Tab-separated table of N, CA and C in Angstrom:
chain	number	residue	atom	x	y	z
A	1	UNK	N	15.441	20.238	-19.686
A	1	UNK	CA	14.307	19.441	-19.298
A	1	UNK	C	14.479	19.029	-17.831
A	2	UNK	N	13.379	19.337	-17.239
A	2	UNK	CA	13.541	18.760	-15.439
A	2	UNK	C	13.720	17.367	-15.831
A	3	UNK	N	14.414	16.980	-14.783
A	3	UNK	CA	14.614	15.144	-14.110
A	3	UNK	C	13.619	14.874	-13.158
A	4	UNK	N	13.103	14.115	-13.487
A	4	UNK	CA	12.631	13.051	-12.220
A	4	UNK	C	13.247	12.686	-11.209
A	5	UNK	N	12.538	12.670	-10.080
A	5	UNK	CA	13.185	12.099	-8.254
A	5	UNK	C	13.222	10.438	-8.798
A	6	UNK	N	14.466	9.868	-8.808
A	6	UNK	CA	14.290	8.021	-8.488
A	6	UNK	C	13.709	7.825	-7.810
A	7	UNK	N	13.028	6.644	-8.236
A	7	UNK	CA	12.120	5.860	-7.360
A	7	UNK	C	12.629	4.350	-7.034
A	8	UNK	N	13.049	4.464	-5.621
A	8	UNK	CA	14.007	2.956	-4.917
A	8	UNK	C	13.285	2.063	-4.126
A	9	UNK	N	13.327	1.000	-4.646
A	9	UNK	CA	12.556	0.137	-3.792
A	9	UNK	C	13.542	-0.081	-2.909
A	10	UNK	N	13.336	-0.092	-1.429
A	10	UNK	CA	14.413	-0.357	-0.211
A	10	UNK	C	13.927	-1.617	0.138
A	11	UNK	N	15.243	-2.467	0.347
A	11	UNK	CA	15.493	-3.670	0.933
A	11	UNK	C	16.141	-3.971	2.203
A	12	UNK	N	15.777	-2.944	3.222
A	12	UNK	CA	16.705	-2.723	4.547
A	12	UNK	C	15.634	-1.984	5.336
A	13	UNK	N	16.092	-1.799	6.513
A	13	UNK	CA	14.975	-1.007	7.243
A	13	UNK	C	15.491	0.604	7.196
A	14	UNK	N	15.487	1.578	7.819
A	14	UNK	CA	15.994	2.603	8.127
A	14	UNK	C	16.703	3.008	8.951
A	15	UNK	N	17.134	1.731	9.896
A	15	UNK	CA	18.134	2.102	10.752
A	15	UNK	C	19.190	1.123	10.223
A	16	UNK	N	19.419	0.660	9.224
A	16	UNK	CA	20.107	-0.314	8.618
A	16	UNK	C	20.195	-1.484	8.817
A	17	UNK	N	19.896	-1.996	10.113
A	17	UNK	CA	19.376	-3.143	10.420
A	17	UNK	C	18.593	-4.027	9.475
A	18	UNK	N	18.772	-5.342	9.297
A	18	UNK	CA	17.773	-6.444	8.757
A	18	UNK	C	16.460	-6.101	9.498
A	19	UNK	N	15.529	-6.682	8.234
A	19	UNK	CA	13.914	-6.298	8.478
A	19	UNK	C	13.357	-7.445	9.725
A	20	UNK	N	13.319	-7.011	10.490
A	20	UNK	CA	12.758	-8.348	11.659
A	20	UNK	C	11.342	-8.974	11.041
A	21	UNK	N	11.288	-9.572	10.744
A	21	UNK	CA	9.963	-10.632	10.356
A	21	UNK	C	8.599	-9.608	11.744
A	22	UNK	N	8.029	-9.356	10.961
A	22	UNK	CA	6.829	-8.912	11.644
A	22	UNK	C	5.352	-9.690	11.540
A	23	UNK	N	4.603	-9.442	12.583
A	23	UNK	CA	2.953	-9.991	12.462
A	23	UNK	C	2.593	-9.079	11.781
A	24	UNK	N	1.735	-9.200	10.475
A	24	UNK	CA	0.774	-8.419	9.788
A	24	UNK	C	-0.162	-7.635	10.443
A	25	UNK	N	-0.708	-7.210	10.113
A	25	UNK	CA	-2.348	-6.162	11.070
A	25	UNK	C	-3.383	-6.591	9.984
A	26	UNK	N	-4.012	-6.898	9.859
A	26	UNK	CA	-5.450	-7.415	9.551
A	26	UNK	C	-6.127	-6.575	9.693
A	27	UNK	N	-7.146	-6.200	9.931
A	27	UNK	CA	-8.279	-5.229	10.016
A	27	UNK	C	-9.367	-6.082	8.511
A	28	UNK	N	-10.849	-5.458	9.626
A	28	UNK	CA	-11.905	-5.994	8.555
A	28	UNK	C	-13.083	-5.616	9.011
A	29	UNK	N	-13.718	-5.321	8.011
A	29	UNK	CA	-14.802	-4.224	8.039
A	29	UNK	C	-15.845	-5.185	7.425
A	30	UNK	N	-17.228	-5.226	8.078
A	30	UNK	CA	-18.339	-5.680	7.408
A	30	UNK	C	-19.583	-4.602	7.679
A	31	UNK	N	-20.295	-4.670	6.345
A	31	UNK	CA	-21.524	-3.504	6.012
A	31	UNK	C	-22.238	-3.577	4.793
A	32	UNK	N	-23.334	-3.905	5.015
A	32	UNK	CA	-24.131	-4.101	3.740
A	32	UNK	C	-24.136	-5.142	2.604
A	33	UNK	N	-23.671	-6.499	3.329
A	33	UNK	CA	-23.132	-7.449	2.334
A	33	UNK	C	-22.196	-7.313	1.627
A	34	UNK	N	-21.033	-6.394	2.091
A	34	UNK	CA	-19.769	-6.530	1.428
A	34	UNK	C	-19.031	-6.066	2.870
A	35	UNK	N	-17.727	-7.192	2.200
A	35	UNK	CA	-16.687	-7.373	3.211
A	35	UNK	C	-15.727	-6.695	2.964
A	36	UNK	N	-14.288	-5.621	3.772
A	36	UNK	CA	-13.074	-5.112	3.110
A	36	UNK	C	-12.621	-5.667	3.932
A	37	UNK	N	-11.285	-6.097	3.859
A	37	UNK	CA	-9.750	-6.493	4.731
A	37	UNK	C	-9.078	-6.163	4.055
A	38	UNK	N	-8.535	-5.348	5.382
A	38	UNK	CA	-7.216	-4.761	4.650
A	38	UNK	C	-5.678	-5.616	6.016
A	39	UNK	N	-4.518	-6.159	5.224
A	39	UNK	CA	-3.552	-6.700	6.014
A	39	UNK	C	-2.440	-5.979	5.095
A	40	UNK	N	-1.611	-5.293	5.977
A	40	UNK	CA	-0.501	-4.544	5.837
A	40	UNK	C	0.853	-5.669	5.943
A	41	UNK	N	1.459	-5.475	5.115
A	41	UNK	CA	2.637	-6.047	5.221
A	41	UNK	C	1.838	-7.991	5.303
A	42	UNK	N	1.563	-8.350	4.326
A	42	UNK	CA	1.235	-9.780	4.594
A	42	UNK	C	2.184	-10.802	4.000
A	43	UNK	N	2.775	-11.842	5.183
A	43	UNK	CA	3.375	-12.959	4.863
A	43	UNK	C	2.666	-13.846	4.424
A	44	UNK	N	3.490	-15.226	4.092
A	44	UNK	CA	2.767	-16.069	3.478
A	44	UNK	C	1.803	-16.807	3.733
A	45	UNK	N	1.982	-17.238	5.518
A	45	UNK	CA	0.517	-17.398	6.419
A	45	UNK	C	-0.748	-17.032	5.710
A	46	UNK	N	-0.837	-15.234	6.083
A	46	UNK	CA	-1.582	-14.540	5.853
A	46	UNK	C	-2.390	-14.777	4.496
A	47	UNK	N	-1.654	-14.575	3.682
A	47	UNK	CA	-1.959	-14.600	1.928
A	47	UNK	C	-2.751	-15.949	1.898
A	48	UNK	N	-2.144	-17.206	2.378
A	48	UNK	CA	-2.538	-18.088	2.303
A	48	UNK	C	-3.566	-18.712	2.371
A	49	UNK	N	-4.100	-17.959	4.108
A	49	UNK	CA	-5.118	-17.955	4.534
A	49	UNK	C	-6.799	-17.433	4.398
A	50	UNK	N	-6.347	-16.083	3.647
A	50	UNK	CA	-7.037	-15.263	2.795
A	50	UNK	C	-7.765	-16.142	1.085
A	51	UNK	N	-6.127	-16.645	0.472
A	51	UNK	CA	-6.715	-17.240	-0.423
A	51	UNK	C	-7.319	-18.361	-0.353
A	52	UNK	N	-7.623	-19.324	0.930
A	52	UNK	CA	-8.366	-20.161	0.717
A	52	UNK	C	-9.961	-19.879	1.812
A	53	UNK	N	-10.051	-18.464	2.040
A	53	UNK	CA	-11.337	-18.040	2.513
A	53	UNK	C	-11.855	-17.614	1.300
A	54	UNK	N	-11.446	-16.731	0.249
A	54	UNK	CA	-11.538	-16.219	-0.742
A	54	UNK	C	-11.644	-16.971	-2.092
A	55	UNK	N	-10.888	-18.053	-2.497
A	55	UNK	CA	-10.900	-18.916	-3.106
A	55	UNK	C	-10.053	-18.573	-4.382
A	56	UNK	N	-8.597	-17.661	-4.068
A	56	UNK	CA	-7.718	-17.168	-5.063
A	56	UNK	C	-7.223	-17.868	-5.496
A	57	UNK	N	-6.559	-17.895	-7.127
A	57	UNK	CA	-5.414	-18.124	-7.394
A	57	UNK	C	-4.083	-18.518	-7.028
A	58	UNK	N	-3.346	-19.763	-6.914
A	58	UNK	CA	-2.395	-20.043	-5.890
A	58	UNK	C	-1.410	-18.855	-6.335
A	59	UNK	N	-1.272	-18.751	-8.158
A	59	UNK	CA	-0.132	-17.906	-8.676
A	59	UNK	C	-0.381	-16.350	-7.689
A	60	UNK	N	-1.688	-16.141	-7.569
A	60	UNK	CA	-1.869	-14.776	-7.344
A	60	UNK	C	-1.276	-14.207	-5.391
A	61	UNK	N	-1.579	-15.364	-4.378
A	61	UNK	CA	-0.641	-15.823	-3.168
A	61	UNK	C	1.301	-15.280	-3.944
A	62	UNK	N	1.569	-16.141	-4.875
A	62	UNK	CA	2.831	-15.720	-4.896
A	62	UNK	C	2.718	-14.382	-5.039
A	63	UNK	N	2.400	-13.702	-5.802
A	63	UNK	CA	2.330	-11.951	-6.122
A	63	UNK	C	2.172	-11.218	-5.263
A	64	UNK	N	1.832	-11.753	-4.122
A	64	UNK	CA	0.953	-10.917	-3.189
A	64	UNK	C	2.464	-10.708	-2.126
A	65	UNK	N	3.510	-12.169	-2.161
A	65	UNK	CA	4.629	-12.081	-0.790
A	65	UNK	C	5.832	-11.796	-2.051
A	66	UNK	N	5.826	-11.598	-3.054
A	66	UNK	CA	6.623	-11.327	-3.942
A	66	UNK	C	7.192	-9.920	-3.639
A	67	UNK	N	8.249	-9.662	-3.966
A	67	UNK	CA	8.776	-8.471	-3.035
A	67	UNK	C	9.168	-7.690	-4.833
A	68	UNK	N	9.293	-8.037	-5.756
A	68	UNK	CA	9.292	-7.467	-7.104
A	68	UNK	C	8.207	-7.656	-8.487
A	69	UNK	N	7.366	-7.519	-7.400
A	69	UNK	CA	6.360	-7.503	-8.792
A	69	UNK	C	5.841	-6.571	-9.624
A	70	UNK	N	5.691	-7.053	-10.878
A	70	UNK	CA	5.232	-6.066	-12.213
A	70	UNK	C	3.713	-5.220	-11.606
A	71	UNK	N	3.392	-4.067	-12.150
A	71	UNK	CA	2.193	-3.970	-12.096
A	71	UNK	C	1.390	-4.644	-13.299
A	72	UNK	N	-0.136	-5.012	-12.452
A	72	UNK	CA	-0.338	-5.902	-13.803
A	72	UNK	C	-2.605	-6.115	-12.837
A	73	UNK	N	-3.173	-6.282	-13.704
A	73	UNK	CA	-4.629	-6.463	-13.747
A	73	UNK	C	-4.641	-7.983	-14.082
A	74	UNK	N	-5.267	-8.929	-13.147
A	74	UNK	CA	-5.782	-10.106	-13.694
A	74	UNK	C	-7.239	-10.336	-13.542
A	75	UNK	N	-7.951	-10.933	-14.605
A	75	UNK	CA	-9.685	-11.113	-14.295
A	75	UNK	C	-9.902	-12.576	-14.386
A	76	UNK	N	-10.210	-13.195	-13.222
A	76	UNK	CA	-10.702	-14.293	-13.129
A	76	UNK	C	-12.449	-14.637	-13.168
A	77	UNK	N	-12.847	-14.767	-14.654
A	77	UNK	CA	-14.331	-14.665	-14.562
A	77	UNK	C	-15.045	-16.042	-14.097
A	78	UNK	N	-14.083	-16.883	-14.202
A	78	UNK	CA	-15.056	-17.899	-13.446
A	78	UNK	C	-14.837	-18.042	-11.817
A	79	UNK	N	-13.574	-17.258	-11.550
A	79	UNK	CA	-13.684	-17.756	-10.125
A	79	UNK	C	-14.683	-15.959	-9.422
A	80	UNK	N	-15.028	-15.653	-10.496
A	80	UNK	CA	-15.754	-14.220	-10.355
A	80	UNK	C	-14.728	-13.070	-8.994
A	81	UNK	N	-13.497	-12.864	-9.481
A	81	UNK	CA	-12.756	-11.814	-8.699
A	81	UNK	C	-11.968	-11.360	-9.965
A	82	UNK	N	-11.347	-9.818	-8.983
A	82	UNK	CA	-10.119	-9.410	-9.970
A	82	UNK	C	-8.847	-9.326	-9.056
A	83	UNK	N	-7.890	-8.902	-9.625
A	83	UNK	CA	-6.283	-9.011	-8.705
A	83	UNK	C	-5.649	-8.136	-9.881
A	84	UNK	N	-4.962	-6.976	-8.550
A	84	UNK	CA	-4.488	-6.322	-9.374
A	84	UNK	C	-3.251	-5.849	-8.245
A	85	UNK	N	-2.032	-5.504	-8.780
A	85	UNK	CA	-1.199	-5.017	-8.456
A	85	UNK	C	-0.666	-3.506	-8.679
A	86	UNK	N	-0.614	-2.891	-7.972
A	86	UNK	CA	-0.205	-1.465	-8.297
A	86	UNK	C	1.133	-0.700	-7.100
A	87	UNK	N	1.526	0.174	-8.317
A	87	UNK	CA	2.679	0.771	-7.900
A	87	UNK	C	2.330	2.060	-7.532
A	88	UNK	N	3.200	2.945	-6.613
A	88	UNK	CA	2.837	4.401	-6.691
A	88	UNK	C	4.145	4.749	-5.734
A	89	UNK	N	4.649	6.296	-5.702
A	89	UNK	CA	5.620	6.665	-5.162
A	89	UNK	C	4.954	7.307	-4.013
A	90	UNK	N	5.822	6.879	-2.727
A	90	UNK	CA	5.426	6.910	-1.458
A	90	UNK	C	6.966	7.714	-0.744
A	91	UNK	N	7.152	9.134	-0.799
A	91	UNK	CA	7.776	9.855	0.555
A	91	UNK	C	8.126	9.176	1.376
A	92	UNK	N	9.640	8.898	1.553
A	92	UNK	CA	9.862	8.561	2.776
A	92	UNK	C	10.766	9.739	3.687
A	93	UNK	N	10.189	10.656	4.717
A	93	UNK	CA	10.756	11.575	5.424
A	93	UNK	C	12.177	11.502	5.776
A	94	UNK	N	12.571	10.591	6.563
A	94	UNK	CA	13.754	10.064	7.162
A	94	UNK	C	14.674	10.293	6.226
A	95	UNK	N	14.852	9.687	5.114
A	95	UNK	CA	15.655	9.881	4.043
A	95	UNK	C	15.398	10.921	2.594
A	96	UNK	N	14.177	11.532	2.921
A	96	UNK	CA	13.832	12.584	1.830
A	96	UNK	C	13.901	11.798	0.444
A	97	UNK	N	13.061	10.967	0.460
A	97	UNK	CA	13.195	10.440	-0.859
A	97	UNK	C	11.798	9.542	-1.470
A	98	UNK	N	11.504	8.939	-2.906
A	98	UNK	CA	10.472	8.570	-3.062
A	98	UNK	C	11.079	6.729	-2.815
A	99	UNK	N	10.342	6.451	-2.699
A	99	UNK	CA	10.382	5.083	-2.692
A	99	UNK	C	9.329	4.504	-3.496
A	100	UNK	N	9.642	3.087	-4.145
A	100	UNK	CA	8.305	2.344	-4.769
A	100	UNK	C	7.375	1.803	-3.632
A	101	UNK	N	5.945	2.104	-3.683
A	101	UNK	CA	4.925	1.388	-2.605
A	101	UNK	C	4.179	0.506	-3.709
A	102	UNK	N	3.963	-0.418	-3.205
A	102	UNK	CA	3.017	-1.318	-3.417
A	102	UNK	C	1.447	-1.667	-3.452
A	103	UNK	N	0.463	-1.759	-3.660
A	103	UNK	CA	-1.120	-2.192	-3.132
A	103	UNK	C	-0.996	-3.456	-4.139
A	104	UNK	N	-1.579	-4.744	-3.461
A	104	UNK	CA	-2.247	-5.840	-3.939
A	104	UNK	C	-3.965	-5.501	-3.577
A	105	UNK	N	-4.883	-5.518	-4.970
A	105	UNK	CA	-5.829	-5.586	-4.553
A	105	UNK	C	-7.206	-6.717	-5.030
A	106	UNK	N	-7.890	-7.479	-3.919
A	106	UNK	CA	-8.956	-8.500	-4.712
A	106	UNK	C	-9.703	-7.580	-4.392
A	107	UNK	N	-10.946	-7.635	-5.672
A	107	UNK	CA	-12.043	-6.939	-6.034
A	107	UNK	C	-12.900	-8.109	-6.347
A	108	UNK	N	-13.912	-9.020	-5.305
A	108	UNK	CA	-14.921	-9.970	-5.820
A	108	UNK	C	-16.113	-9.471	-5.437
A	109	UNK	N	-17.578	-10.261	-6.352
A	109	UNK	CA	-18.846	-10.205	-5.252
A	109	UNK	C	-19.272	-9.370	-4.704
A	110	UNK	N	-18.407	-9.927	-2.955
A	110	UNK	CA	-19.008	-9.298	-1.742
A	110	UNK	C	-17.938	-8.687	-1.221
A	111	UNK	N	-16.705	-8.743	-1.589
A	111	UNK	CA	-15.878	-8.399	-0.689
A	111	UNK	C	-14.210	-7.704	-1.526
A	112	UNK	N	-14.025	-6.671	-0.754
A	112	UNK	CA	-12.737	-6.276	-0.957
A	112	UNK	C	-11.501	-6.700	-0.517
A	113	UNK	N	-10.465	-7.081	-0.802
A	113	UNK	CA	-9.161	-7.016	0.026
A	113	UNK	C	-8.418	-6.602	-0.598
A	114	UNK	N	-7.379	-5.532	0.385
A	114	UNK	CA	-6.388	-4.633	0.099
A	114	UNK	C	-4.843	-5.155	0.740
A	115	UNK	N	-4.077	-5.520	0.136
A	115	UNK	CA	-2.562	-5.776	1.176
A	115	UNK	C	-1.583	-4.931	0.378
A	116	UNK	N	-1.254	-3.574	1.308
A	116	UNK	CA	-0.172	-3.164	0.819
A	116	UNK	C	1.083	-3.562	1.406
A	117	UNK	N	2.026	-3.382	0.865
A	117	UNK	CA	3.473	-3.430	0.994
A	117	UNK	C	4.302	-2.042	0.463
A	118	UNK	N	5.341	-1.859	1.456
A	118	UNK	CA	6.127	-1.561	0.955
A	118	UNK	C	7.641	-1.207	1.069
């Protein structure tokens, strides 16, 4: 029976060095009464800031800077959004290998937001 490639979540950078704390990238798109933002790599600022434009879940902020989270679907029908977390294996060249990637995604209304990690 073939084996499967592991899939490693890395906690280091690639030159072995500690991860230097970085500014996120934001990006945001408006068209037709719906909004997307997408912020790559988002700290807790970020998340923060988002969830109180958005009007998220404080638990769902933690999930979002959580560096081990489950995949998992949440439906918030009264605050009318969804939050969902997803996994997928992401190539990393340098080291020829799969790694775990991340997407946090809100699905409300008018508007999308996407924050991957990984």
């Amino acid at each position: 029976m073939p084996s499967l490639p592991r899939i490693r979540r890395s906690t280091r950078s690639r030159s072995g060095a500690d991860d230097v704390a970085r500014t996120p990238q934001v990006a945001e798109l408006t068209a037709g009464g719906l909004t997307w933002v997408n912020a790559v790599g988002p700290d807790l600022d970020t998340a923060q800031a988002l969830a109180e434009r958005f009007g998220w879940h404080p638990l769902d902020v933690e999930d979002v800077v959580s560096k081990r989270q489950r995949p998992k679907v949440d439906d918030y029908e009264e605050e009318r959004y969804v939050f969902a977390v997803l996994h997928f294996p992401v190539y990393d060249k340098t080291v020829q290998r799969l790694n775990a990637g991340e997407l946090d995604v809100f699905i409300g209304q008018d508007y999308l937001v996407t924050l991957p990690n990984r």
